[in-house]
XYZ file of C-alpha atoms in Angstrom:
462
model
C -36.932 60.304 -2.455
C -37.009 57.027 -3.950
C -35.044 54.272 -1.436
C -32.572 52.207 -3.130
C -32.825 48.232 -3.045
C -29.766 46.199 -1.985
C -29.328 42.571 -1.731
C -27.531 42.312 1.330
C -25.285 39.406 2.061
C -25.362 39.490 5.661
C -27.704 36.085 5.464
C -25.166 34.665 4.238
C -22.160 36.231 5.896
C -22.898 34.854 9.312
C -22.795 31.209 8.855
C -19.800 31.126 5.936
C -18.026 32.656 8.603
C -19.081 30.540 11.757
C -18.330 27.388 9.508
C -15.287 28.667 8.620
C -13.888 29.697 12.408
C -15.496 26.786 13.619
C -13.427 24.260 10.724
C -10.378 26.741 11.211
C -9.725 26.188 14.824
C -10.223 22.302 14.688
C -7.075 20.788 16.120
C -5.415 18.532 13.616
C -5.081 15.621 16.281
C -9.146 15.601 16.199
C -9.082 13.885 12.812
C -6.815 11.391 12.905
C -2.662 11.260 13.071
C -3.195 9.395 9.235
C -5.058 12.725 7.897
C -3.001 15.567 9.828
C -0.885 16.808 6.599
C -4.003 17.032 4.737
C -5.906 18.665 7.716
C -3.281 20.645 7.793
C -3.033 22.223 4.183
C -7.073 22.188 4.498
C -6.686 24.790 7.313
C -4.476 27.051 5.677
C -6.304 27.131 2.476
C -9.773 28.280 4.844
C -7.643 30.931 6.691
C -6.926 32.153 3.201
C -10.081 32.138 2.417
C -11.830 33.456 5.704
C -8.912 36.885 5.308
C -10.884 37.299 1.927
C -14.169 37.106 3.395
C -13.442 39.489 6.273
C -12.086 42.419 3.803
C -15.046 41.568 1.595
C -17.566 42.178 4.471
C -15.752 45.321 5.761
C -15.512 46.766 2.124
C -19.159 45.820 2.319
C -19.940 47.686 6.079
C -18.096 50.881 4.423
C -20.034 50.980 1.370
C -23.844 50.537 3.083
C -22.609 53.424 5.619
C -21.346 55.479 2.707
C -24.944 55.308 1.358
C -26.335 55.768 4.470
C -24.735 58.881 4.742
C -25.739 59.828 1.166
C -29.334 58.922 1.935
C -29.462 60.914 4.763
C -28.462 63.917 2.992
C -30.915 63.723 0.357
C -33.625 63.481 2.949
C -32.640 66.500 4.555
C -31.985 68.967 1.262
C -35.567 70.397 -0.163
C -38.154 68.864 -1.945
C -37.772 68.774 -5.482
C -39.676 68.581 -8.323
C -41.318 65.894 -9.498
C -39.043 64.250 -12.190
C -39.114 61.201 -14.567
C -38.905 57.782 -12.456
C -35.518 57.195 -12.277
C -33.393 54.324 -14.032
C -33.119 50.799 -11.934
C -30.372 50.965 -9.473
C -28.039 48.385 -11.215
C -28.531 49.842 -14.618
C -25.249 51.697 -16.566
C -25.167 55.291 -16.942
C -25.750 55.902 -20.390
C -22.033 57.166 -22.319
C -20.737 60.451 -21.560
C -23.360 60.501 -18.468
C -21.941 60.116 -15.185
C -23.031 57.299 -12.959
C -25.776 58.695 -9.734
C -23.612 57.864 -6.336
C -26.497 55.683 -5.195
C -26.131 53.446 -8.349
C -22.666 53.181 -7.995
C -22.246 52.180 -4.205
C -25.743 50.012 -5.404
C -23.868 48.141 -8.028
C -20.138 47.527 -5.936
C -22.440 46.007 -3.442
C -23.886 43.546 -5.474
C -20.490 43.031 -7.389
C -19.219 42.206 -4.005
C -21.773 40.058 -2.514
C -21.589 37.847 -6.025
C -18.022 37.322 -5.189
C -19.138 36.204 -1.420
C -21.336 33.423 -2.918
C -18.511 32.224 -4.740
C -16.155 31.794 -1.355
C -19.101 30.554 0.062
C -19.217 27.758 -2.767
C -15.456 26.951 -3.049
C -15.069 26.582 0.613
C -18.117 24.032 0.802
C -16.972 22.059 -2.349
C -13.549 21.466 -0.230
C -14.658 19.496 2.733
C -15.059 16.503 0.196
C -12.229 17.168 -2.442
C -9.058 17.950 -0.164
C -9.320 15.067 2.299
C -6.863 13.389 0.484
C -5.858 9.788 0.123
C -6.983 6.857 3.470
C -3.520 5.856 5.063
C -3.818 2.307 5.727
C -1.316 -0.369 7.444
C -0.100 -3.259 10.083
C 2.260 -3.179 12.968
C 3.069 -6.398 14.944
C 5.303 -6.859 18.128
C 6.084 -10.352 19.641
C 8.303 -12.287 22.059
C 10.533 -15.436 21.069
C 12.957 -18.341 22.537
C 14.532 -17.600 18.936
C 14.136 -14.478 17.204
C 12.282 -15.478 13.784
C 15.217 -13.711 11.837
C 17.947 -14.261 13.527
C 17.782 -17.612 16.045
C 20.767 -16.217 17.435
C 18.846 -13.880 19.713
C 15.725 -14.251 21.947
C 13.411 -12.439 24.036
C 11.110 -9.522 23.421
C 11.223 -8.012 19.244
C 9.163 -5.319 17.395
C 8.111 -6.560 13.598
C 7.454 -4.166 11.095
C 5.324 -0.670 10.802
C 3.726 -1.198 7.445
C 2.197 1.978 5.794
C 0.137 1.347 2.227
C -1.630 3.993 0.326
C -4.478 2.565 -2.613
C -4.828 5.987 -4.881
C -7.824 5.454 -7.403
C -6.542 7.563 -10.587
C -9.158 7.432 -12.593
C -11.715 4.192 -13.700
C -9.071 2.220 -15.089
C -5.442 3.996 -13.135
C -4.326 2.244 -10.153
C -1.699 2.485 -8.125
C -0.209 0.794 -5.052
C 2.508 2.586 -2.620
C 3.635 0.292 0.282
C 6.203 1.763 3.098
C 7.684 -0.673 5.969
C 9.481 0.156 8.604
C 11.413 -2.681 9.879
C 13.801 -4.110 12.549
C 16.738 -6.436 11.204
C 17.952 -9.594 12.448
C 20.648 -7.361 13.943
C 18.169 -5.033 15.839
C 18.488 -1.960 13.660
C 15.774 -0.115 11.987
C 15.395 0.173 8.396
C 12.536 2.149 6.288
C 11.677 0.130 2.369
C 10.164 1.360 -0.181
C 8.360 -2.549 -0.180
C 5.908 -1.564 -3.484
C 5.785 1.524 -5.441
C 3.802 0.535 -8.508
C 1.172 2.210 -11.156
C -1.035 0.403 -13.300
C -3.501 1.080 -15.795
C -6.331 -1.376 -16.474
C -6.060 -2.713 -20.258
C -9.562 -4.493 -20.222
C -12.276 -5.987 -18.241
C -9.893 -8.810 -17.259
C -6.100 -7.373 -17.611
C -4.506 -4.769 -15.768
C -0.616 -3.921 -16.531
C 1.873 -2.407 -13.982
C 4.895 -0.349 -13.773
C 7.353 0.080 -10.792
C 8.162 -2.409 -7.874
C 6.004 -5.145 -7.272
C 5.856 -8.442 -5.604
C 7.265 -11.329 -8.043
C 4.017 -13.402 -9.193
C 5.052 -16.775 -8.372
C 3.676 -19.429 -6.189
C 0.657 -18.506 -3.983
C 2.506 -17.022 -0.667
C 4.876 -13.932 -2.546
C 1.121 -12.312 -3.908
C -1.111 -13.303 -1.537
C 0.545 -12.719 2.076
C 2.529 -9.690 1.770
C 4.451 -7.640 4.562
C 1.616 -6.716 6.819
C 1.879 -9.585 9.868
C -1.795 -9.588 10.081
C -3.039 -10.877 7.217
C -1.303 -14.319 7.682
C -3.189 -16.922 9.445
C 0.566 -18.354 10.342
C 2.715 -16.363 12.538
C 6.026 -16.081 9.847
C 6.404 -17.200 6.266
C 8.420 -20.191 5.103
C 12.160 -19.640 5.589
C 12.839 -19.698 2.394
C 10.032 -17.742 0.682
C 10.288 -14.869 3.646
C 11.724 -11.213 2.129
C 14.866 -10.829 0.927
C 16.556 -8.288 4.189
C 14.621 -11.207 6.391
C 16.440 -14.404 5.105
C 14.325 -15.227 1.615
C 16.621 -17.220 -0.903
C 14.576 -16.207 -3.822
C 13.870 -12.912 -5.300
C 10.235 -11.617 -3.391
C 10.715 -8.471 -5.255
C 11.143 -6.717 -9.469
C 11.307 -3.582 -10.680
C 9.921 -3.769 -13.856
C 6.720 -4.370 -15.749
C 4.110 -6.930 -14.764
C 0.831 -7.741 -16.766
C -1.738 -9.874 -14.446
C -5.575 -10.679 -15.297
C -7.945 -13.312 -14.520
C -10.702 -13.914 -17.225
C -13.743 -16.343 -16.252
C -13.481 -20.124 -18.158
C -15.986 -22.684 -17.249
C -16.949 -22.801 -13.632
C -13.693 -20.895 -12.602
C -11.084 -18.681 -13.484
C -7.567 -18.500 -15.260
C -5.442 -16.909 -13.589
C -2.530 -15.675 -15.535
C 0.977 -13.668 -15.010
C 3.913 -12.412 -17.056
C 6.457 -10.018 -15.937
C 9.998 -8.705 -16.941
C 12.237 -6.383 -15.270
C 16.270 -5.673 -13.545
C 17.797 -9.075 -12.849
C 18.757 -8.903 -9.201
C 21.834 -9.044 -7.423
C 23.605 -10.564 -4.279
C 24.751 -7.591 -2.474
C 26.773 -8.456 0.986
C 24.954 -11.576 1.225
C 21.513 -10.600 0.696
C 19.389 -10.319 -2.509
C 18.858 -6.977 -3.960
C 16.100 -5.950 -6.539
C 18.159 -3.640 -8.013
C 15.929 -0.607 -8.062
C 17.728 1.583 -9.972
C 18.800 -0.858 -12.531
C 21.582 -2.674 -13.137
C 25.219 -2.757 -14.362
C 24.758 -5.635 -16.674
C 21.810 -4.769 -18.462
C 20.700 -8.419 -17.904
C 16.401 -8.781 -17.120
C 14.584 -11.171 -15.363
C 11.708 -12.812 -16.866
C 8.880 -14.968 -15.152
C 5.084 -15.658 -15.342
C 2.465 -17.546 -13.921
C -0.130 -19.651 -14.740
C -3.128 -20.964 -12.479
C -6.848 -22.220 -12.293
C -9.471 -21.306 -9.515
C -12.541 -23.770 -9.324
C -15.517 -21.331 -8.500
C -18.056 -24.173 -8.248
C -18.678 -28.038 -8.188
C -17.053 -30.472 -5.594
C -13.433 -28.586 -6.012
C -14.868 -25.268 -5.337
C -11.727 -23.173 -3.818
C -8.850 -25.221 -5.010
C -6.142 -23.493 -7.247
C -3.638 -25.380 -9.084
C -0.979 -23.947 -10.600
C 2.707 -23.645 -12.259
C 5.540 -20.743 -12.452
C 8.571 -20.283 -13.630
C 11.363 -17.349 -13.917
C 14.794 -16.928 -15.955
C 17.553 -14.804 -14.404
C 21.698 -13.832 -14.373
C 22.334 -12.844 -10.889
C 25.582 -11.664 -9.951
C 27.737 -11.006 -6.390
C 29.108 -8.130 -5.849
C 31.910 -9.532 -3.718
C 32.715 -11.558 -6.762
C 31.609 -9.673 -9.904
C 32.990 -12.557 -12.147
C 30.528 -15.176 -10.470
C 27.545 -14.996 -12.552
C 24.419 -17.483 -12.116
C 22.009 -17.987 -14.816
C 19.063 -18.985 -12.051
C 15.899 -21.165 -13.709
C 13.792 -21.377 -11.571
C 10.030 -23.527 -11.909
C 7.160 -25.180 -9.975
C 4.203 -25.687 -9.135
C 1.760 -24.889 -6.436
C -1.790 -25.646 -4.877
C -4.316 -23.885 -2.414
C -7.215 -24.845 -1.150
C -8.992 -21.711 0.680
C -12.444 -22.179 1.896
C -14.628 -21.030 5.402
C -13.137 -23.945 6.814
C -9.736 -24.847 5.531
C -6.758 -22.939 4.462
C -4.588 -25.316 2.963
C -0.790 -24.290 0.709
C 1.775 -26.581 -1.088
C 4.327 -25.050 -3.286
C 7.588 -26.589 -4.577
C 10.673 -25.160 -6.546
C 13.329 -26.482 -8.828
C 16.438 -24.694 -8.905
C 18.514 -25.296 -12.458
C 21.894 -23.226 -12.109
C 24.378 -22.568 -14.110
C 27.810 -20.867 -13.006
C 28.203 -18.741 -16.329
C 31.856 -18.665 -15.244
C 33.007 -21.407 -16.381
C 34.049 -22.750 -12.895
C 31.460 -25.691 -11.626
C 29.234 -26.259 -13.938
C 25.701 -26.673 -13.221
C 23.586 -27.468 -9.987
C 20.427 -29.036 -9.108
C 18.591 -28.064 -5.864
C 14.994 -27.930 -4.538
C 12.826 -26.270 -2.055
C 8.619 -26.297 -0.717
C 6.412 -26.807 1.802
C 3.122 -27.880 3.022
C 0.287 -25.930 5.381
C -2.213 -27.295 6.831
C -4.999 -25.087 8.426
C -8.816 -24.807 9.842
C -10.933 -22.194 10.419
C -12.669 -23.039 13.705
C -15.172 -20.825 15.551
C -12.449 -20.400 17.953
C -9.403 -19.379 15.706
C -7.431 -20.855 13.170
C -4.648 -23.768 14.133
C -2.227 -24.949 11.707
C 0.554 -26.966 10.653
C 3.796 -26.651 8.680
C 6.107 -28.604 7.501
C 9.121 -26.958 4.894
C 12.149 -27.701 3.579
C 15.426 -26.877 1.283
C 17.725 -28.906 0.126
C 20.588 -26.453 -1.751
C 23.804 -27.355 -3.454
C 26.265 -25.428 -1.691
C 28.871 -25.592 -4.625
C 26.177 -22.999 -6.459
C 27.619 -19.636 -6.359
C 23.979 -18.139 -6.174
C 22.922 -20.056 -2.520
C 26.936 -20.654 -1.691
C 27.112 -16.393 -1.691
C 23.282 -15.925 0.202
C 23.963 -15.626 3.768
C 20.566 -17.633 4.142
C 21.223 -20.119 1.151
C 21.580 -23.105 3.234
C 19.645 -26.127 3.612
C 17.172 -26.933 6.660
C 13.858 -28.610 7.447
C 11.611 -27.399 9.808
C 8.345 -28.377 11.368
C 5.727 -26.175 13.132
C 2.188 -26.052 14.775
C 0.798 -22.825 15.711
C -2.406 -21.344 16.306
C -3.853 -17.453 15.362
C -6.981 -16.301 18.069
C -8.702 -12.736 16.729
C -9.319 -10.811 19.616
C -11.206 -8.593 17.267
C -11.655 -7.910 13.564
C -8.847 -6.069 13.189
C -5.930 -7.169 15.579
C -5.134 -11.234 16.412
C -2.750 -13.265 18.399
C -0.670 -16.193 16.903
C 1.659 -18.598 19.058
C 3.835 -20.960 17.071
C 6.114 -24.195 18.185
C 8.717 -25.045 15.570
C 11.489 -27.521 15.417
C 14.387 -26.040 12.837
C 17.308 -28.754 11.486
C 20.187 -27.335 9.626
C 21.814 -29.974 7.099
C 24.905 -28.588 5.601
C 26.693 -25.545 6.925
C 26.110 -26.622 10.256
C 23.968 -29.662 12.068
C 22.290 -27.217 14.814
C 19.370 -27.994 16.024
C 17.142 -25.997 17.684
C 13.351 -25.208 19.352
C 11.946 -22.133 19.549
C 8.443 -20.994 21.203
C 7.196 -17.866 19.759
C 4.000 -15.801 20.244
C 3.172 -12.541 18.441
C 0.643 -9.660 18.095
C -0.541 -8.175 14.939
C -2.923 -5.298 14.131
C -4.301 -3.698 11.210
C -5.412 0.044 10.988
């Protein structure tokens, strides 16, 4: 008798299955604590898929033995006559004319086999397309004659966990999600929500986003953010730190923020405009008001900067800012502020220097009624090289705050100091550094403490 052709896929069989056993039994911990949810949900999509493939290849055992059997039988039953040359074993029995069992079991076999390529296909595709999203961050742990947060305290600290995720959307979505896990002045642990914005990129040279964001003024609020590391000095300027950490001015808005810099002449324009939920004192600390605000009020700011690219003033930025807003305390609703707030600021960031100035003019007025208006000021200056062997700096800052202003009088950090500081940062490798840091602190209204403080700390990046 005539032997039927199949297109077995036992090739094939034997390494979809190895591969998937072999990616199946991987423990998560192998790839990485960052990538273990998406290991995870990776595994139990190939078990899924490696159940299919075992009933596929038994359904595929029982069929070849059933015409095995049927083969065997024919061989063994008389001769018969010579016939016609029968129809191709994958070809459809013509209407009314039942199907030959050989061209049935003939056809199921390659019907299953097809549907073993495609498993075979799907389960390759995914070791590229469910590996999800990098998880990227800092950490930093120190030790202190005065706690940077609170100079009450001293000893040993832990800084903050900082988690960030960078999805790419598409060509022109972005989006920026930035998690920090933090240790208060007080010692207790706190989890922010630091960014959570999505933007979509207008043009070549102007991007707009939506959500929580860093307020665009000065140079230090955009450019150093939460993670310790990337901040050749060991702490931020007492006044410009983060709101929860002492910060007198609001680091965060929820709202919208259009930022772009288009090339003119040898440099670049760097501009900024943004408007979102006027923030409030709550308990003595600035809030950003994430999900809005009682008074409907907005605040509105912008930015507006130069960056020589060439020529003898190649990597100085100059600069200017301002930013409206009526800020309220909870403790006393009826004390509203309308804070104007404007400055300028300069940076000059090369291979060998690293050099910030920024100053701010504070123009209050108590919308009350009660005192009037109120004049106060704040900035410093940072001086720092780039040697071979790490980067020392110095630092000298200052406020000087009119205490009958409801909006510093009700901040439990709105009072005036001046503070001077040399430190040094030393990378012990690309991605983790030490930074020690001698600063002199004088307070000049609340209270006339003075104080030293010695502080050294350790920052990675991962």
């Amino acid at each position: 008798m005539r032997r039927v052709a199949m297109k077995l896929p036992g090739a094939r069989l034997g390494p979809a299955l190895l591969l998937g056993l072999l990616i199946g039994t991987v423990p998560v911990r192998a790839v990485g604590a960052e990538r273990a949810a998406s290991v995870k949900e990776l595994q139990q999509k190939l078990e899924e898929s490696l159940k299919a493939i075992q009933a596929l290849t038994e359904r595929v055992r029982e069929l070849e033995a059933r015409q095995a059997g049927t083969a065997v039988a024919a061989s063994a039953a008389p001769a018969a006559a010579p016939s016609a040359p029968a129809a191709p074993a994958a070809a459809s029995p013509a209407p009314g004319q039942a199907a030959t069992p050989g061209t049935t079991e003939s056809a199921r076999v390659e019907a299953l086999a097809q549907q073993l390529d495609q498993l075979e296909t799907a389960n390759a595709s995914r070791g590229t397309a469910d590996t999800g999203v990098p998880l990227h961050g800092f950490a930093d742990v120190g030790v202190s004659t005065h706690n940077p947060i609170n100079a009450d305290l001293k000893g040993f600290n832990v800084g903050n966990l900082d988690f960030y995720l960078t999805p790419r959307l598409s060509d022109r979505g972005r989006a920026l999600f930035e998690m920090n896990t933090e240790v208060s002045g007080e010692g207790s642990v706190g989890v922010d929500l630091e960014r959570a914005q999505i933007g979509y990129q207008l043009a070549d040279q102007a991007t707009v986003w939506l959500g929580r964001f860093h307020s665009p003024y000065g140079y230090v609020n955009t450019a150093l953010h939460h993670g310790a590391w990337v901040n050749n000095s060991l702490r931020r300027p007492g006044f410009l730190q983060f709101e929860d950490s002492g910060g007198i001015v609001p680091a965060h808005t929820v709202g919208l923020w259009l930022t772009g810099a288009p090339r003119v002449g040898l440099g670049k324009v760097q501009y900024d405009a943004y408007v979102g939920n006027s923030q409030q004192i709550i308990d003595g600390v600035l809030d950003m008001r994430n999900a809005g605000n009682t008074h409907g009020h907005l605040i509105v700011g912008g930015r507006l900067g130069y960056l020589f690219n060439a020529g003898a003033a190649e990597g100085l930025t100059l600069g200017v800012h301002a930013f409206s807003a009526h800020i309220g305390d909870n403790a006393l609703p009826a004390n509203m502020t309308r804070v104007l707030t404007y400055g300028g600021y300069a940076v000059y960031d090369t291979d060998q220097w690293e050099n910030i100035a920024e100053v701010y003019l504070f123009d209050n007025e108590d919308l009350s009624g009660t005192s009037g208006k109120h004049h106060s000021n704040a900035g410093f200056v940072q001086l720092g090289y780039r040697a071979s062997w790490g980067v020392p700096y110095a630092r000298y800052e200052y406020t000087s705050l009119d205490q009958a202003d409801n909006y510093f009088g009700a901040q439990a950090s709105g009072y005036s100091y001046h503070r001077s500081a040399l430190g040094l940062r030393f990378d012990l490798s690309p991605d983790a550094a030490v930074k020690l840091e001698f600063a002199d602190t004088q307070l000049t209204d609340r209270s006339r403490d003075q104080y030293g403080a010695g502080l050294m700390q350790y920052a990675i990046r991962f």
